[in-house]
Coordinates of C-alpha atoms and ligand atoms in Angstrom, one line a residue:
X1 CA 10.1 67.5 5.8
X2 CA 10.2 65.6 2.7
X3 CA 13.5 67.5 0.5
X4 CA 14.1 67.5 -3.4
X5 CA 17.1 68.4 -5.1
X6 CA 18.2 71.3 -7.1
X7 CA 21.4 71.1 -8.9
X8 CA 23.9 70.9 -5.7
X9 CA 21.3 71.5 -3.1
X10 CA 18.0 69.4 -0.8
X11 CA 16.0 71.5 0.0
X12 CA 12.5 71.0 1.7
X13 CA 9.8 70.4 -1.1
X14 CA 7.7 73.7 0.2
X15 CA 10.4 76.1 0.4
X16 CA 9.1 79.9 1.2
X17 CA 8.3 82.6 -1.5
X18 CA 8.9 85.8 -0.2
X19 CA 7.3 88.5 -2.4
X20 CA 4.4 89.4 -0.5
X21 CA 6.9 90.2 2.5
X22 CA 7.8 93.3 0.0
X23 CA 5.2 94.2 -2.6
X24 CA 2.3 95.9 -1.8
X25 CA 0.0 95.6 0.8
X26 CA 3.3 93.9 2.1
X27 CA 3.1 93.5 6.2
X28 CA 5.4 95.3 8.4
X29 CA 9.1 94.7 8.6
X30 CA 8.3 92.4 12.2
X31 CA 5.9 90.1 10.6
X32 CA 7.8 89.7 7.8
X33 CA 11.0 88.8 10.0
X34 CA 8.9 86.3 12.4
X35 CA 6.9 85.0 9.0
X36 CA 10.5 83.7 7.6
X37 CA 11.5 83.0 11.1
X38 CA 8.4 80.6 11.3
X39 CA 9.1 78.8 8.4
X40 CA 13.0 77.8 9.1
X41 CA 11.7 77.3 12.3
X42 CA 9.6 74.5 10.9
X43 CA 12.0 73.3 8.8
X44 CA 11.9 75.3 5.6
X45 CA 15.7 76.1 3.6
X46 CA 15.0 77.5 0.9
X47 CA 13.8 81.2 -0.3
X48 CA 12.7 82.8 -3.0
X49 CA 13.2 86.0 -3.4
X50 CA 14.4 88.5 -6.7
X51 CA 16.2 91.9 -7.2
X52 CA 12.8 93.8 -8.3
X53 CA 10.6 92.6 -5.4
X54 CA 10.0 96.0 -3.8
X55 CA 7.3 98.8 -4.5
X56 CA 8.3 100.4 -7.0
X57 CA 10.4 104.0 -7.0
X58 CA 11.7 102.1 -4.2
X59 CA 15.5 102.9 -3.8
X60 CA 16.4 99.7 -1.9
X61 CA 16.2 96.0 -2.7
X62 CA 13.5 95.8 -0.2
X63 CA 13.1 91.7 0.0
X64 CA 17.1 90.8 -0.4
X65 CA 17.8 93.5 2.3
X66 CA 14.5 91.7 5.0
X67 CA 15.6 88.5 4.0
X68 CA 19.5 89.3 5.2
X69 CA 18.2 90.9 8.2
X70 CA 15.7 87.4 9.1
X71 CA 18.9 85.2 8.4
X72 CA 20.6 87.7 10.4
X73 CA 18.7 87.4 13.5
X74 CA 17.6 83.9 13.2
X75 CA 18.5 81.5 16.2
X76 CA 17.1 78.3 15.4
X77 CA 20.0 77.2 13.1
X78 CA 23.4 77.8 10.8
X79 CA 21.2 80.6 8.2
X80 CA 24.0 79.9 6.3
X81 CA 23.0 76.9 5.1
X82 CA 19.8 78.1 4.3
X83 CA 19.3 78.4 0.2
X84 CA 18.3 82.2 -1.1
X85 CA 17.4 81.6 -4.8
X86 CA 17.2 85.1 -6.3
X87 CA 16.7 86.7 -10.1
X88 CA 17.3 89.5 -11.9
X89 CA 16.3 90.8 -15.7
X90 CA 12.6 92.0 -14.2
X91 CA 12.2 95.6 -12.5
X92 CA 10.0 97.5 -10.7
X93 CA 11.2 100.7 -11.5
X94 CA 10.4 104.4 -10.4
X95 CA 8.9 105.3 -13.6
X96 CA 7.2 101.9 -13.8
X97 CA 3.2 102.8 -13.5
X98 CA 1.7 100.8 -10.0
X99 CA 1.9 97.1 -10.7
X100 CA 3.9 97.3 -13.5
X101 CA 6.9 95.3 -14.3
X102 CA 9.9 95.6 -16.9
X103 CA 12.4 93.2 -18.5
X104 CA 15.8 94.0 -18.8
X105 CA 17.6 91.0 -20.5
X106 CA 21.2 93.0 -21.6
X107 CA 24.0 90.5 -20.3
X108 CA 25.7 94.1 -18.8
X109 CA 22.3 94.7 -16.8
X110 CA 21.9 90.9 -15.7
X111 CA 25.6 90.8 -14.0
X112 CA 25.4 94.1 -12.9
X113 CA 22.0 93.3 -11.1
X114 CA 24.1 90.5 -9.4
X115 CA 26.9 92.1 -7.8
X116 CA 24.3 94.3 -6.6
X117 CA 22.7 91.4 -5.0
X118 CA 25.5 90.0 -3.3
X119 CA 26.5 93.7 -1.5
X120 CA 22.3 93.2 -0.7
X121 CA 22.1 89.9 0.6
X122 CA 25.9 90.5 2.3
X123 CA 27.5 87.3 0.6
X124 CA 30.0 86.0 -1.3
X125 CA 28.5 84.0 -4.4
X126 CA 24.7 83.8 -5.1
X127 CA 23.2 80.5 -4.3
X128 CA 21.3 80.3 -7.2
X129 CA 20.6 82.7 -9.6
X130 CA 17.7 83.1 -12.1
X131 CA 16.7 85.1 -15.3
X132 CA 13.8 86.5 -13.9
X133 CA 11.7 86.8 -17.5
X134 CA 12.5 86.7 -20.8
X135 CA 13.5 90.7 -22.5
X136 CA 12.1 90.1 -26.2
X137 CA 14.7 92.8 -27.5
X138 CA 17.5 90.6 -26.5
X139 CA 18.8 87.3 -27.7
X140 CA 18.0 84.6 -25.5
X141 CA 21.3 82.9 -26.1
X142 CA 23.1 86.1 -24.5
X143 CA 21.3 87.0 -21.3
X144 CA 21.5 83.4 -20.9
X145 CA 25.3 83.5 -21.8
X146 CA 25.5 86.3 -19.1
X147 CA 24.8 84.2 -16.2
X148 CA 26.9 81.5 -17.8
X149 CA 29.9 84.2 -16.9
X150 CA 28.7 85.1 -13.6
X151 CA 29.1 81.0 -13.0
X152 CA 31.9 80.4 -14.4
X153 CA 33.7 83.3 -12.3
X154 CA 32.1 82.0 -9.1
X155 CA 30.0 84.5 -8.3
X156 CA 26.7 82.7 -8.5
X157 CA 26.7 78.6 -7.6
X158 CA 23.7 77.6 -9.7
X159 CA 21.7 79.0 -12.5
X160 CA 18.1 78.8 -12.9
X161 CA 15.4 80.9 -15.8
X162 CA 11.7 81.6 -15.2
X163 CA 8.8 82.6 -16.9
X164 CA 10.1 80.3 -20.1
X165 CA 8.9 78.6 -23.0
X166 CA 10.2 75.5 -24.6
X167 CA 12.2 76.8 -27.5
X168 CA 13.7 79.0 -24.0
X169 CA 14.3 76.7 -22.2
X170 CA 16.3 74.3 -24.6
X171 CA 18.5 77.2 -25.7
X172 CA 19.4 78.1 -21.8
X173 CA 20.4 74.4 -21.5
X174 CA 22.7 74.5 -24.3
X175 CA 24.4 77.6 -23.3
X176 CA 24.5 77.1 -19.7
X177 CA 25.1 73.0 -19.9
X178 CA 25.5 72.0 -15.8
X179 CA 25.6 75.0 -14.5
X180 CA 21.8 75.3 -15.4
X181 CA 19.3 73.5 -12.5
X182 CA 15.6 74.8 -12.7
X183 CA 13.1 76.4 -14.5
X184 CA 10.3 78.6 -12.6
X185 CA 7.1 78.9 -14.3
X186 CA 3.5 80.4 -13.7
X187 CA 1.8 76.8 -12.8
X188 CA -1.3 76.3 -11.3
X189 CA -4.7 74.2 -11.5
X190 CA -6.0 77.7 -13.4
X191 CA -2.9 78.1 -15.0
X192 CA -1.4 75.2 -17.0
X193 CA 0.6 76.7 -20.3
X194 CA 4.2 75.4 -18.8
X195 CA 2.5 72.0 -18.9
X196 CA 4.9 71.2 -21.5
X197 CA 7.9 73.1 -19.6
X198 CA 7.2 70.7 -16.6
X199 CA 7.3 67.7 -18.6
X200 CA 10.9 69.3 -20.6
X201 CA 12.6 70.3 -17.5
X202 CA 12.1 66.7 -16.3
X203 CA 14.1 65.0 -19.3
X204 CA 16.8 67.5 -19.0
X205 CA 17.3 66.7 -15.0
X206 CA 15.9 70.3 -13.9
X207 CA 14.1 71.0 -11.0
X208 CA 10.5 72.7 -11.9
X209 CA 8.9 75.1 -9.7
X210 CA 5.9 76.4 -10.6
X211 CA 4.4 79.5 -8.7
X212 CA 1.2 81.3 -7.7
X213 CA 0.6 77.5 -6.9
X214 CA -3.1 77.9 -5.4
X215 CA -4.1 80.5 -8.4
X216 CA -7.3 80.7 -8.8
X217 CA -8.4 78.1 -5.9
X218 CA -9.6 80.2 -3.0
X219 CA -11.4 82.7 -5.3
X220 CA -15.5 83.1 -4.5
X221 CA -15.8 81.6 -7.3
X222 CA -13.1 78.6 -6.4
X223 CA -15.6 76.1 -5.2
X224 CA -17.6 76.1 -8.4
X225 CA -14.8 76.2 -10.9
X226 CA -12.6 73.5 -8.6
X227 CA -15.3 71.1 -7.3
X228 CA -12.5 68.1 -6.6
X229 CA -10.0 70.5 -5.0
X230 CA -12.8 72.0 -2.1
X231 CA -13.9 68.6 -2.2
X232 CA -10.8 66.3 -1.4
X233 CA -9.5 69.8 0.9
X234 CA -12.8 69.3 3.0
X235 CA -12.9 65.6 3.3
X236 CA -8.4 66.2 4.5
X237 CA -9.8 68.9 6.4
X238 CA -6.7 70.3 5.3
X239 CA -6.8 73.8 3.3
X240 CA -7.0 73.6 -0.5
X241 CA -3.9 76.6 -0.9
X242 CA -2.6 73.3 0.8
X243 CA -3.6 70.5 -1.4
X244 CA -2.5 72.4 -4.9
X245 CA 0.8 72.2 -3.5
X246 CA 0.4 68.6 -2.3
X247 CA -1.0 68.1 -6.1
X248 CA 1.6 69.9 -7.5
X249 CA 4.9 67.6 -6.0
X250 CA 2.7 64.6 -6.8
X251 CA 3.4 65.6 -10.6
X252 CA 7.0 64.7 -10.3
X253 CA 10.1 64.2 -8.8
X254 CA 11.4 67.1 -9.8
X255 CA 8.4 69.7 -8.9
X256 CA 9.7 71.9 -6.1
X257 CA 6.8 74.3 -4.6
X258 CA 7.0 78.0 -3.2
X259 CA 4.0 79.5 -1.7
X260 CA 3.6 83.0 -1.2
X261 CA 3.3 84.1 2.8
X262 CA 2.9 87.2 4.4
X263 CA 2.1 85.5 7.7
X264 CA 3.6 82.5 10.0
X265 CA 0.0 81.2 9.6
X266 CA -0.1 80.6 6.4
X267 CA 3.3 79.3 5.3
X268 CA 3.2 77.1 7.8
X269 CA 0.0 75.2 6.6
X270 CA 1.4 75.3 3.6
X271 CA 5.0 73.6 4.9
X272 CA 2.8 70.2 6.0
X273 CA 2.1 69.8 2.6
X274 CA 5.4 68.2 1.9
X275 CA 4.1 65.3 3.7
X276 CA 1.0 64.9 2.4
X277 CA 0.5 61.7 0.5
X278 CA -2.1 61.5 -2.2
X279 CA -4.1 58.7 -3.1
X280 CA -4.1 57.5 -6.6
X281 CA -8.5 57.8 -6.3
X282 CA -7.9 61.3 -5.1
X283 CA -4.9 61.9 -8.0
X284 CA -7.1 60.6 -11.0
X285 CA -10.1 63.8 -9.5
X286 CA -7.3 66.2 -9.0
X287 CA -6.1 65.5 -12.2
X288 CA -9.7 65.6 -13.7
X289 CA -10.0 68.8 -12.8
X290 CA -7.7 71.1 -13.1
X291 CA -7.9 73.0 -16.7
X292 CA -6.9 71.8 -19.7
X293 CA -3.5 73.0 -21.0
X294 CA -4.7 74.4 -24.2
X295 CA -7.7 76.8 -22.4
X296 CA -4.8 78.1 -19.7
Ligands
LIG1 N1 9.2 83.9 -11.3 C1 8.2 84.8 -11.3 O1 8.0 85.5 -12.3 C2 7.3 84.8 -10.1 C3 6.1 85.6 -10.2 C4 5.4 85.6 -9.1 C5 5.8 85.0 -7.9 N2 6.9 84.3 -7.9 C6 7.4 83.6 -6.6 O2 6.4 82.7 -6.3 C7 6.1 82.9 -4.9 C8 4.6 82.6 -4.7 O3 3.8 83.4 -5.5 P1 2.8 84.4 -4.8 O4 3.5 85.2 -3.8 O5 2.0 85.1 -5.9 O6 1.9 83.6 -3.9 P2 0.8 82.4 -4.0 O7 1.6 81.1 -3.7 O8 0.0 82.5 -5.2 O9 0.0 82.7 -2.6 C9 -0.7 83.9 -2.6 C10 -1.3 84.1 -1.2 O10 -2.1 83.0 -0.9 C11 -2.1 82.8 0.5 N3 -1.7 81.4 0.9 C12 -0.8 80.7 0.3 N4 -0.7 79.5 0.9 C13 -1.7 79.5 1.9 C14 -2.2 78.6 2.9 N5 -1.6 77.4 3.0 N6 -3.2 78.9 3.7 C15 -3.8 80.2 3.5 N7 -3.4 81.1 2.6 C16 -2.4 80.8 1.8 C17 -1.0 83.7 1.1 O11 -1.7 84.7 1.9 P3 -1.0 85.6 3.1 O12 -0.4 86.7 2.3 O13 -2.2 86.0 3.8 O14 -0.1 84.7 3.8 C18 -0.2 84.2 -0.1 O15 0.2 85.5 0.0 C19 6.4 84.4 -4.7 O16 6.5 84.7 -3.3 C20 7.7 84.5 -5.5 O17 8.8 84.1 -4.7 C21 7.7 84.2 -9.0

């Protein structure tokens, strides 16, 4: 499979997002296992996963906790070498209503989220750790300033934020300098606002990953709001989940992808999109038309 970098690490260009495995409507605990099974299987080494993915008033960190137990059982490979990118700052707490989501930004909350993580995921350091989403009632500068501890005692290898503007992002690079390797931002043909954050993390030699990758695309109403997309899908007979990601790594370099799965099925499609090479004809129509920034 095609790999990218981030920071210290290659990792495939479709890596696996894991929060359908534990959210609701989440499948059982041995599909989830053989779903991330499936996709190191086929090559994938890299997942995505945070602190508050769970159901919430769940006690446990329900997706660090399944993903430990698929790197635990897996026999295809070292699972140690396998990446697990994780984030904290956004909870899904018992008093949190169904669906709902809280920031927590407080430097004190952020590292202690983290050591939390490592007991969860049973390691050492964190791979690669991310400020999950921006928690208005608290400087930027000092959650950001939180993980730049947590790196500079070793306990996570790599930093990353998400869910970012700009003015975010540029302050996260000042205080985390090197230490800081990718931005994750909602990024879809539906959903452009982090156009600008894509093109940013590029000049400052950051990975961008945008996700829900495919929002919007295989709605009912898809077809007549995406006409290029179904087109171009139909004529790859390939799906078009699987040609926004194949879009989405032709916008640069630096544009890492992680689909949501809560079967083998369908991360696997989406996996072969690593491979798929565009046409500049088929490019131009993409680009045509996916929304423009400013209506996202
Ligand atoms: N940083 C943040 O704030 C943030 C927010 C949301 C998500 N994320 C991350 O981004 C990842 C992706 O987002 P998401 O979970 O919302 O998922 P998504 O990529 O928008 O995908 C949603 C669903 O589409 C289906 N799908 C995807 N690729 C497909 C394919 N090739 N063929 C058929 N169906 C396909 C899957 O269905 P099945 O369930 O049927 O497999 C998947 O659950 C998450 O897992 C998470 O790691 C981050």
């Amino acid at each position: 499979m095609k790999t990218r970098r981030i920071g210290p690490y290659s990792v495939g260009a479709v890596s696996v997002g894991a929060m359908r495995l534990s959210i609701e409507g989440r499948p059982g605990r041995e599909q989830a296992v053989q779903t991330i099974h499936a996709a190191l299987d086929a090559g994938a080494n890299m997942i995505d996963t945070a602190y508050g993915y769970r159901i919430p008033g769940e006690p446990e960190a329900h997706n660090h906790r399944l993903i430990r137990q698929a790197l635990e059982t897996w026999e295809g490979g070292d699972s140690t070498a396998v990446v697990v990118a994780t984030k904290g700052g956004h909870l899904r707490a018992a008093e949190d209503r169904p669906g709902r989501w809280s920031q927590n930004g407080h430097p004190d909350h952020l590292k202690l989220v983290a050591e939390w993580s490592l007991g969860d995921l049973g390691v050492e350091a964190l791979d690669l750790y991310y400020y999950h989403r921006p928690d208005l009632n608290v400087p930027y500068a000092d959650s950001a300033g939180a993980l730049k501890d947590l790196y500079d005692a070793g306990l996570i290898k790599a930093a990353g934020v998400s869910n970012v503007n700009p003015d975010q992002l540029r302050i996260a690079h000042e205080v985390l300098g090197d230490a800081l390797v990718v931005v994750q931002n909602h990024f879809s043909p539906a959903h452009r606002a982090s156009d600008a954050v894509l093109e940013l993390s590029g000049e400052l030699g950051l990975a961008f990953i945008p996700y829900h990758s495919a929002g919007g695309l295989a709605a009912p109403d898809g077809p007549a709001r995406f006409g290029a997309f179904h087109r171009i899908a139909a004529e790859r007979q390939i799906t078009v989940q699987r040609l926004a990601l194949a879009w989405q790594l032709a916008l640069g370099d630096h544009v890492v992808t992680i689909p949501g799965t809560s079967r083998p099925a369908s991360i696997l499609d989406s996996l072969k999109a690593a491979d798929d090479a565009l046409s500049p004809a088929e490019l131009a129509a993409l680009n045509a038309d996916v929304w423009p920034a400013e209506s996202a």
